[in-house]
PDB file of C-alpha atoms in Angstrom:
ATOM      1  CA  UNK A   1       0.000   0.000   0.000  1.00  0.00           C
ATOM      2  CA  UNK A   2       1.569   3.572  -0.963  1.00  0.00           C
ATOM      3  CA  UNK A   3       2.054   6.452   1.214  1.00  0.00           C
ATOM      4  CA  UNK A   4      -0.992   8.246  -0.081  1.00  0.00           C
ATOM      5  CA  UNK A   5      -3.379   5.373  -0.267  1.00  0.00           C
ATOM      6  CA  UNK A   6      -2.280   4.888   3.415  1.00  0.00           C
ATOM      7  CA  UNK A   7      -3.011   7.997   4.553  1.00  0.00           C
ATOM      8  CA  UNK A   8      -6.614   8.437   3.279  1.00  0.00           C
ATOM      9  CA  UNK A   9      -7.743   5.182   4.522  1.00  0.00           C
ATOM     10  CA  UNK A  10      -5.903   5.538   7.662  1.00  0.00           C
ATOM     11  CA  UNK A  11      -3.892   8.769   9.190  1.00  0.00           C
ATOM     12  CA  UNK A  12      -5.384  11.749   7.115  1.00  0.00           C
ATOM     13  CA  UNK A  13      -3.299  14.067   9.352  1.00  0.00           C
ATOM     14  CA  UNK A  14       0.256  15.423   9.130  1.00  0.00           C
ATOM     15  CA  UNK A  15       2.501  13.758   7.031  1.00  0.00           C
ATOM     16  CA  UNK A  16      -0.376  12.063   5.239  1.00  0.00           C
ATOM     17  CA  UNK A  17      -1.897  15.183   4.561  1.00  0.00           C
ATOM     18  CA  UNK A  18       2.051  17.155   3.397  1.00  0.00           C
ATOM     19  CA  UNK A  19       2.088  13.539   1.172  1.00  0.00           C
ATOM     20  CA  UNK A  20      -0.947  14.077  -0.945  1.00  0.00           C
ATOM     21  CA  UNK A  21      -0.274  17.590  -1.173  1.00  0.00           C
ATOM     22  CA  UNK A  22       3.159  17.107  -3.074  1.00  0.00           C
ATOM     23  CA  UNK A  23       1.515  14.160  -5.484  1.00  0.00           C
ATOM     24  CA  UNK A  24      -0.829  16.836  -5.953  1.00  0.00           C
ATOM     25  CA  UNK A  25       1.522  19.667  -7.424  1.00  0.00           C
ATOM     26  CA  UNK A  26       3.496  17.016  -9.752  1.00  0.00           C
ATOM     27  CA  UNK A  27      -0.021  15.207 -10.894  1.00  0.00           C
ATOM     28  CA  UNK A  28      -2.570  17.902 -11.348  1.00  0.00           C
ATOM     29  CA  UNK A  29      -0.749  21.550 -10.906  1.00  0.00           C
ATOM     30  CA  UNK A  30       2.855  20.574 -13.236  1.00  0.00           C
ATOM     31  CA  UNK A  31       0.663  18.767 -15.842  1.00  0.00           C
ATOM     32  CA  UNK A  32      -1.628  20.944 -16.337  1.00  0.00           C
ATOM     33  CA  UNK A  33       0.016  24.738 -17.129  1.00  0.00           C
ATOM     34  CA  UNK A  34      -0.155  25.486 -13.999  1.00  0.00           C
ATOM     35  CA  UNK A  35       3.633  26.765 -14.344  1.00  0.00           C
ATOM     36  CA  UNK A  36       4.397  30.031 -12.305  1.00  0.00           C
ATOM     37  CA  UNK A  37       6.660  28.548  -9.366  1.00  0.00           C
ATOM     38  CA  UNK A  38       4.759  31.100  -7.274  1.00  0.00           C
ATOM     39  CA  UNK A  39       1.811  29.260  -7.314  1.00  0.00           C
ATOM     40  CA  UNK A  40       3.552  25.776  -7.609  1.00  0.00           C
ATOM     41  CA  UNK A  41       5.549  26.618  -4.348  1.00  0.00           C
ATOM     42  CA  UNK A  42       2.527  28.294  -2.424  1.00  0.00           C
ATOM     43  CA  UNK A  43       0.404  25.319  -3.431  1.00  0.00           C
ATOM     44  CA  UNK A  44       2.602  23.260  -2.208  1.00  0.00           C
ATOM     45  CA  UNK A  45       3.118  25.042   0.724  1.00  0.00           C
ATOM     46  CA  UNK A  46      -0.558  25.868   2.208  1.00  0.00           C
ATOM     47  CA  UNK A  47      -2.828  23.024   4.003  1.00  0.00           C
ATOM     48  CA  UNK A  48      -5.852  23.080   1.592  1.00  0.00           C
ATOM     49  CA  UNK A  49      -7.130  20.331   4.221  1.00  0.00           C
ATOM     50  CA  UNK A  50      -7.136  22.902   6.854  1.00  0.00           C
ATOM     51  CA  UNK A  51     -10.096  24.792   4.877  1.00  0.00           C
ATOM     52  CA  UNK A  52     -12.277  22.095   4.441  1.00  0.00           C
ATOM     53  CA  UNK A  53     -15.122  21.087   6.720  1.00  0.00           C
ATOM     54  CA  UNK A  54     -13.642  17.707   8.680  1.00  0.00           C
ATOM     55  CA  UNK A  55     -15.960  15.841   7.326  1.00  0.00           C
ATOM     56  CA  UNK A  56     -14.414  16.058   3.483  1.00  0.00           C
ATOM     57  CA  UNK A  57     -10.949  17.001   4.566  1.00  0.00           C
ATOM     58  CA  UNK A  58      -9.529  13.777   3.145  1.00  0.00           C
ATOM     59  CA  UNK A  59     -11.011  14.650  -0.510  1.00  0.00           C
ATOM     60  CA  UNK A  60      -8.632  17.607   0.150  1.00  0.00           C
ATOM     61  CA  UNK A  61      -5.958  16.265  -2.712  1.00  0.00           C
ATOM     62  CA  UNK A  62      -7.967  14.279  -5.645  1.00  0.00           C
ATOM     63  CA  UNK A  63      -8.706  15.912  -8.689  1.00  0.00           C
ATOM     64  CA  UNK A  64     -12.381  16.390  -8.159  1.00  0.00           C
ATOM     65  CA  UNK A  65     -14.740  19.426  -7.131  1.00  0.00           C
ATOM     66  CA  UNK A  66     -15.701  19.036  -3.055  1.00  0.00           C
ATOM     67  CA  UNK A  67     -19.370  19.342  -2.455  1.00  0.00           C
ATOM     68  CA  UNK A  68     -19.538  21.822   0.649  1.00  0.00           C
ATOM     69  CA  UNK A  69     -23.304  22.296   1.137  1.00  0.00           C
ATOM     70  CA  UNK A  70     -25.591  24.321   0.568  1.00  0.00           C
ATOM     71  CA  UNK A  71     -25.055  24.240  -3.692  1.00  0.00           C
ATOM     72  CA  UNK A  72     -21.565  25.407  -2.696  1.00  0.00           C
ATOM     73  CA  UNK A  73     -18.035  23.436  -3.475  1.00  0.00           C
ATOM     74  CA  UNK A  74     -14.505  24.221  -3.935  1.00  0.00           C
ATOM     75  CA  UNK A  75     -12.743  24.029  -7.064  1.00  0.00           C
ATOM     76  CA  UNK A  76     -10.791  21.198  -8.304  1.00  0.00           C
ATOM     77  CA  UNK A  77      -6.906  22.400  -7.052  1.00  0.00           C
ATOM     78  CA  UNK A  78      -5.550  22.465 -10.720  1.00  0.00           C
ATOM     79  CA  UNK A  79      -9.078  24.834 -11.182  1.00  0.00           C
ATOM     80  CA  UNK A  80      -7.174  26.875  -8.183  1.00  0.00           C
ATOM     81  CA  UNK A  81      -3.818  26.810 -10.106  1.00  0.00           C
ATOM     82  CA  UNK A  82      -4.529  27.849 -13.701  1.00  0.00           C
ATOM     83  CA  UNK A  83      -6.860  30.392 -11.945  1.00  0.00           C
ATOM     84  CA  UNK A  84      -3.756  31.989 -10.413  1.00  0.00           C
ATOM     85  CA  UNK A  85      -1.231  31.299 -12.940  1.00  0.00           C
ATOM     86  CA  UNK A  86      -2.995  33.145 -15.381  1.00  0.00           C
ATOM     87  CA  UNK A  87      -3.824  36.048 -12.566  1.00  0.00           C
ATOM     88  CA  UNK A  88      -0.073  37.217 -13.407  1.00  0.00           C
ATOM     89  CA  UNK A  89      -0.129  38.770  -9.964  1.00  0.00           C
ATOM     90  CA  UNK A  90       2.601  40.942  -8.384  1.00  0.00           C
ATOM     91  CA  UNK A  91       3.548  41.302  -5.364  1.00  0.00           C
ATOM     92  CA  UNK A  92       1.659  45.159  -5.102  1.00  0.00           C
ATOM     93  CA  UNK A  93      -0.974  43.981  -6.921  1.00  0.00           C
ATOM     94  CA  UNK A  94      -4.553  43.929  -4.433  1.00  0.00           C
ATOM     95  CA  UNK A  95      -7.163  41.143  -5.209  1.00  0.00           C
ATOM     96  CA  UNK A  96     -10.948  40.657  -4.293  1.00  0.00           C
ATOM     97  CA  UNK A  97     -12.018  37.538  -4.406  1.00  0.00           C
ATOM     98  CA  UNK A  98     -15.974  37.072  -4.881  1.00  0.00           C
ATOM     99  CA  UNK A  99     -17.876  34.076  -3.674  1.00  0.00           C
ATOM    100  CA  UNK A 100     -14.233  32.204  -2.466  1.00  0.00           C
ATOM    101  CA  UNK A 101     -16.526  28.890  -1.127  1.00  0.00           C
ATOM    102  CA  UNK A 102     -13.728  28.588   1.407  1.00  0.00           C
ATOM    103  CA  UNK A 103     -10.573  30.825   1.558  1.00  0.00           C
ATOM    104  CA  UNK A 104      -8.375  28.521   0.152  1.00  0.00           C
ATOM    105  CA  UNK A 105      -7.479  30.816  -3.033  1.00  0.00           C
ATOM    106  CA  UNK A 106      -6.409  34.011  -1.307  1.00  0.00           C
ATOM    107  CA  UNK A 107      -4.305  31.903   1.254  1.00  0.00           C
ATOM    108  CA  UNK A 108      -1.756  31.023  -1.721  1.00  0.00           C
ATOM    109  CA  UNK A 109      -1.419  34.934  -2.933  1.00  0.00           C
ATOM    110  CA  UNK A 110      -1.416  36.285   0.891  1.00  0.00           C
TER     111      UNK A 110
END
């Protein structure tokens, strides 16, 4: 059984969690054009579990859209990605983000 398949079914917490979020940058941000290391490295860096409701935190990684209630979900992560890659922000730039399910997509550009 692999690292990530372990930590799903098992210890969806810590290292589990810092596990699926690497296998998510090379799988679904670097194949994708999702190629300012910016994002890549702040992606890689932020807890996307941590702004989930508990109760879908280990869907946190997988390439799919998380239902959070309410007609609401958050995006896919490479959705998240291309989104900001093709932003082109700078570091003065200011951004509003409207109807952000969640606060995951400012956390990467704060």
């Amino acid at each position: 059984m692999n690292t990530i398949t372990h930590s799903i079914g098992t210890n969806p917490v810590g290292a589990g969690f810092e596990a699926m979020r690497h296998a998510m940058v090379a799988s679904q941000l670097r194949t994708n054009a999702v190629n300012d290391q910016r994002v890549v490295a702040a992606m890689a860096r932020v807890p996307r579990e941590e702004f989930l409701p508990a109760e879908v935190r280990d869907l946190a990684y997988r390439d799919t859209a998380i239902p959070l209630g309410a007609g609401r979900s958050a995006n896919l992560p490479m959705a998240t990605g291309r989104l900001l890659t093709e932003a082109y922000l700078t570091a003065t730039d200011r951004v509003l983000l409207i109807g952000a399910a969640t606060g995951y997509t400012a956390a990467p550009i704060s």
